[in-house]
PDB file of C-alpha atoms in Angstrom:
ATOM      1  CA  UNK A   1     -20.185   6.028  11.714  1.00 38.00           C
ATOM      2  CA  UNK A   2     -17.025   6.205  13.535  1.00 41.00           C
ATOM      3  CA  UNK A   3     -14.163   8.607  12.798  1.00 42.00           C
ATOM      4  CA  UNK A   4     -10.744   7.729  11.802  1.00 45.00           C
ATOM      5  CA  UNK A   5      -8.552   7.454  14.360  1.00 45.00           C
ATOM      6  CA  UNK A   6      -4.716   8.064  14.583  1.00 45.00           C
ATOM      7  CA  UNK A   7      -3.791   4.853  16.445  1.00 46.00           C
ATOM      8  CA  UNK A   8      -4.988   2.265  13.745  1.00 44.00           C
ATOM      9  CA  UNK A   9      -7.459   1.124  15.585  1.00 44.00           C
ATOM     10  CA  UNK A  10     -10.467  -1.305  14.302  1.00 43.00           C
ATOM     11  CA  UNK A  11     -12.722   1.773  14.943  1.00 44.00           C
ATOM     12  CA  UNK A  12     -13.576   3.016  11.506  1.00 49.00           C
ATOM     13  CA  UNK A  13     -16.684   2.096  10.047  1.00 49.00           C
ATOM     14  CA  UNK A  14     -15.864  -0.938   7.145  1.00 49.00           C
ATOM     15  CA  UNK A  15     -17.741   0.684   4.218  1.00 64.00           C
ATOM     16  CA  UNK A  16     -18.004  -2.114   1.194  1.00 71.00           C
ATOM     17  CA  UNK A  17     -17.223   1.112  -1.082  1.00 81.00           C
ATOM     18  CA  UNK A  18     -13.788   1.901   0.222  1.00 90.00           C
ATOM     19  CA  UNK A  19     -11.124   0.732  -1.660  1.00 93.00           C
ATOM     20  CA  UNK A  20      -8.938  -2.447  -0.792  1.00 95.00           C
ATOM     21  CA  UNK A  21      -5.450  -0.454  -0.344  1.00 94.00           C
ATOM     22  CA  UNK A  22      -1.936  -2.144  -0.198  1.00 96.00           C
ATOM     23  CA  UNK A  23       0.661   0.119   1.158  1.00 94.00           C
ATOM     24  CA  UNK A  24       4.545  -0.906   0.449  1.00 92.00           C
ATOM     25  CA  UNK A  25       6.932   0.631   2.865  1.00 86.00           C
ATOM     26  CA  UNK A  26      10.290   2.065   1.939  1.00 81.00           C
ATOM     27  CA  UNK A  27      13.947   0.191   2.211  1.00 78.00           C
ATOM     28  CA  UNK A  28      16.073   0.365   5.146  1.00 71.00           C
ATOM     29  CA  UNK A  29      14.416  -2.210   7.035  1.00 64.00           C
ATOM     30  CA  UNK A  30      16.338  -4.549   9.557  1.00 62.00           C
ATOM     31  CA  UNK A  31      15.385  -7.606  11.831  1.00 62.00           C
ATOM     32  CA  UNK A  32      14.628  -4.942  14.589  1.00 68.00           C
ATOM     33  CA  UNK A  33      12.513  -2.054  12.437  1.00 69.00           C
ATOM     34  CA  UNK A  34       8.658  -2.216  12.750  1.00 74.00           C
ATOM     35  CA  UNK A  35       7.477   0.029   9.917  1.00 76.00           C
ATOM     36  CA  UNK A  36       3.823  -0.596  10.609  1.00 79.00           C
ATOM     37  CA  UNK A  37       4.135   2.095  13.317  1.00 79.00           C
ATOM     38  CA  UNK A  38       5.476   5.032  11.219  1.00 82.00           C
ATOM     39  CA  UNK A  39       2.744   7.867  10.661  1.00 85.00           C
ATOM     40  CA  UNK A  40       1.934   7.323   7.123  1.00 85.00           C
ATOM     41  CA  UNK A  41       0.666   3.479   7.427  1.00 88.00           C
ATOM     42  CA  UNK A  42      -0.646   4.321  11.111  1.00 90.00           C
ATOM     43  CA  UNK A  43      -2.703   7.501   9.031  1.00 90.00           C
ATOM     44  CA  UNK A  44      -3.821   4.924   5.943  1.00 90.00           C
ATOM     45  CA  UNK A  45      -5.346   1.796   8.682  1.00 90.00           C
ATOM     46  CA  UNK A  46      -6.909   4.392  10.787  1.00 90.00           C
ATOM     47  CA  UNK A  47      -9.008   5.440   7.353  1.00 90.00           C
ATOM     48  CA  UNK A  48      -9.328   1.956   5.663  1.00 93.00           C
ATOM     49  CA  UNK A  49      -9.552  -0.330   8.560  1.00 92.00           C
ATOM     50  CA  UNK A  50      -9.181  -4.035   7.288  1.00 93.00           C
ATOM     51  CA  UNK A  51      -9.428  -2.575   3.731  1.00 95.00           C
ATOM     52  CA  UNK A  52      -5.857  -1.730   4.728  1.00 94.00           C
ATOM     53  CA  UNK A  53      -2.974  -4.083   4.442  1.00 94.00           C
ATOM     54  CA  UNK A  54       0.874  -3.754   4.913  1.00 93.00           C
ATOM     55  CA  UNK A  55       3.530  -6.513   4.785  1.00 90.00           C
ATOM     56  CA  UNK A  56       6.129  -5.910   7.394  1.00 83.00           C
ATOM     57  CA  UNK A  57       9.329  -6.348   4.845  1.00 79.00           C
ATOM     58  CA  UNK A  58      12.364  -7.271   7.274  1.00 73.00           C
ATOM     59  CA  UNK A  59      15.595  -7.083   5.430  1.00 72.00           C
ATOM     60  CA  UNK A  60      14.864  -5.064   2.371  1.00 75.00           C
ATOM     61  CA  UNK A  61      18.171  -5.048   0.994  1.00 80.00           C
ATOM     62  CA  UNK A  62      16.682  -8.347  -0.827  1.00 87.00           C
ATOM     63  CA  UNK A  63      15.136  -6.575  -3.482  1.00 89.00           C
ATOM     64  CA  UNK A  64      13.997  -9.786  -5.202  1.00 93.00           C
ATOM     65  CA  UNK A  65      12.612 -11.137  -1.624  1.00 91.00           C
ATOM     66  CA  UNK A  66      10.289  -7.880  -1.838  1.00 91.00           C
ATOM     67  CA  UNK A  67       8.584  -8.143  -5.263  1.00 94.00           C
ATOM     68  CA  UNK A  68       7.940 -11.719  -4.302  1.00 95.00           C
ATOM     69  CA  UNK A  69       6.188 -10.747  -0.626  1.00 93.00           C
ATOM     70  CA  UNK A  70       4.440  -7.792  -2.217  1.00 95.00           C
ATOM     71  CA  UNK A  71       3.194 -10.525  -5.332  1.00 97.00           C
ATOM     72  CA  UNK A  72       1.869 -12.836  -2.479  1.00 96.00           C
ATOM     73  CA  UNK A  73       0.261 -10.061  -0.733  1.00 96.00           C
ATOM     74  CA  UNK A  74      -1.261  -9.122  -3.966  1.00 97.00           C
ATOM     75  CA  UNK A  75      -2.600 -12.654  -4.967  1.00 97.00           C
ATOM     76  CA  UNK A  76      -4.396 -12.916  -1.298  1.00 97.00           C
ATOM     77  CA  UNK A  77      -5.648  -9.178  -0.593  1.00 97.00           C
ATOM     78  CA  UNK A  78      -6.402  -8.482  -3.912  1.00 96.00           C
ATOM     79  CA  UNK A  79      -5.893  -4.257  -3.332  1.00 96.00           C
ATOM     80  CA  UNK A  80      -7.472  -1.954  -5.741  1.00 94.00           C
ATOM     81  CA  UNK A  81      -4.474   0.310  -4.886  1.00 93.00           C
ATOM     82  CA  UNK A  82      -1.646   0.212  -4.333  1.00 94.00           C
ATOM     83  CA  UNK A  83       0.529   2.953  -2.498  1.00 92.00           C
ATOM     84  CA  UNK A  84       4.316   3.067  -1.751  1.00 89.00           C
ATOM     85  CA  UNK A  85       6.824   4.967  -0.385  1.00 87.00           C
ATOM     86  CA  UNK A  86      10.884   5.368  -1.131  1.00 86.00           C
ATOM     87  CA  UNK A  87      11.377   1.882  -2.185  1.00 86.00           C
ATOM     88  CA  UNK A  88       7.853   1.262  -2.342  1.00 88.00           C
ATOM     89  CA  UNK A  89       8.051   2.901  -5.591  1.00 88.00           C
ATOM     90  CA  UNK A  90      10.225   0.761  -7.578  1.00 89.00           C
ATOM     91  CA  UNK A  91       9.050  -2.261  -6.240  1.00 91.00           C
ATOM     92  CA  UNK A  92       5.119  -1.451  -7.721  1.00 92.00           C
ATOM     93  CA  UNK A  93       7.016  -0.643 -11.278  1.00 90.00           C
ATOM     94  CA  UNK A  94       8.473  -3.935 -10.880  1.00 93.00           C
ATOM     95  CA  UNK A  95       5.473  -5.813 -10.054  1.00 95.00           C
ATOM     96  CA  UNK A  96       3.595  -3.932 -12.852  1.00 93.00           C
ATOM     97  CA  UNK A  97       6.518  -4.562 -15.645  1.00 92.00           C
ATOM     98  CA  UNK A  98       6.551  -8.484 -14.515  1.00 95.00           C
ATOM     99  CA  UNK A  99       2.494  -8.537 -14.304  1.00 94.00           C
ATOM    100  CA  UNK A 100       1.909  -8.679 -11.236  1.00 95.00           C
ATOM    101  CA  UNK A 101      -0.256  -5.512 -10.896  1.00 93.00           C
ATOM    102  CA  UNK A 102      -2.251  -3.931 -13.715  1.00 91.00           C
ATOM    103  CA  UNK A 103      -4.326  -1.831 -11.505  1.00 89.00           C
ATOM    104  CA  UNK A 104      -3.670   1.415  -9.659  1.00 87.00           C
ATOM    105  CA  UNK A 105      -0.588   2.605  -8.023  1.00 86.00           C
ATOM    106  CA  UNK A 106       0.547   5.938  -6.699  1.00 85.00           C
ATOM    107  CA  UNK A 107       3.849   6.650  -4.660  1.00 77.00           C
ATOM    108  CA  UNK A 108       5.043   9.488  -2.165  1.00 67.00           C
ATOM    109  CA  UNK A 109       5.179  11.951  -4.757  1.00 63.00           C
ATOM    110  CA  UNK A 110       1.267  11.767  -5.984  1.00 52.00           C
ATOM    111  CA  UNK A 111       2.686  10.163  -9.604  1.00 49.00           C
ATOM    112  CA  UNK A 112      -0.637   7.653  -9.814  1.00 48.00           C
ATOM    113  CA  UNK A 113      -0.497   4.967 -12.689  1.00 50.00           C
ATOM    114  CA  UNK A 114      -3.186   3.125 -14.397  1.00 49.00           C
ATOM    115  CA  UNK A 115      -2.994   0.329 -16.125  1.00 47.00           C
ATOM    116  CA  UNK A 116      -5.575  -1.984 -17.891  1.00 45.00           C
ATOM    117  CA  UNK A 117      -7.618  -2.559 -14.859  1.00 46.00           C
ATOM    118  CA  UNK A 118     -11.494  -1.864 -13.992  1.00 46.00           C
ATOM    119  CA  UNK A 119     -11.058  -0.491 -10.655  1.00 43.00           C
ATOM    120  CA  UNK A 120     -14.213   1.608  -8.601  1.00 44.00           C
ATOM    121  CA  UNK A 121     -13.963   4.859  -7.622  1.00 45.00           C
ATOM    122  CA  UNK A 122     -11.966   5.696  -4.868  1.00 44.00           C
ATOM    123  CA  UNK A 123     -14.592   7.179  -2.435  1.00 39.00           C
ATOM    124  CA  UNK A 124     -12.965   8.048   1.466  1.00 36.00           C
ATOM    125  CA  UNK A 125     -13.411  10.239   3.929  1.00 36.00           C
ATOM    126  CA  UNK A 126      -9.588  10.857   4.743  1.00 40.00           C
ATOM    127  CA  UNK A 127      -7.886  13.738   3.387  1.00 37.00           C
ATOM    128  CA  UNK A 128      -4.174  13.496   2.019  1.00 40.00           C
ATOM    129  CA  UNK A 129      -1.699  14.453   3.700  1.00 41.00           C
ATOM    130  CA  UNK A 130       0.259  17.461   1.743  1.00 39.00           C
ATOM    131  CA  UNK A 131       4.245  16.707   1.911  1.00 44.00           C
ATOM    132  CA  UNK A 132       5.246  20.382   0.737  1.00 42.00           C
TER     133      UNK A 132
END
């Protein structure tokens, strides 16, 4: 099995018992920010591979334009997690309070909601990364 690298490559090793993860960025995006190259995303594909997904959110000002790319995302990845970060956060407590999600959700600060779904156990061989 390949290890996880930390350039996001396709390397890892596409084990059918890793979770499907969705990762919202946070706010502050414009036309000319690439958040799919920040460390914490870059960490999360090089230990989920294609189980990892990440909509590039240009503009994120449009608060309304994110819940309805993060919906979309959710409707054709179908995650069995979801993590954000900054304004990652309120966006998953908006798609969960207008039904979008039910399942799990965490954000930056390890607060990890459940909510009415069956979802597997979360089984990876990444450690997390400690903040403090």
């Amino acid at each position: 099995q390949d290890s996880p690298d930390s350039t996001g490559s396709d390397s890892v090793a596409m084990a059918d018992d890793l979770p499907k993860v969705l990762y919202i960025h946070g706010g502050g995006s414009t036309d000319n920010t690439d958040r799919t190259v920040e460390p914490f995303p870059v960490y999360l594909r090089g230990c989920y591979g294609k189980r990892f997904h990440m909509v590039e959110m240009r503009l994120t000002h449009d608060f309304e334009a994110c819940i309805r790319m993060q919906a979309a995302a959710i409707r054709e990845f179908r995650p069995d997690v979801i993590i954000g970060r900054s304004q990652g956060g309120p966006t998953i407590m908006q798609l969960i309070r207008r039904k979008f999600w039910a399942g799990f959700a965490a954000d930056d600060r390890r607060l990890f909601f459940h909510f009415q779904r069956k979802v597997p156990p979360m089984q990876t061989a990444c450690v997390a990364i400690d903040k403090t």
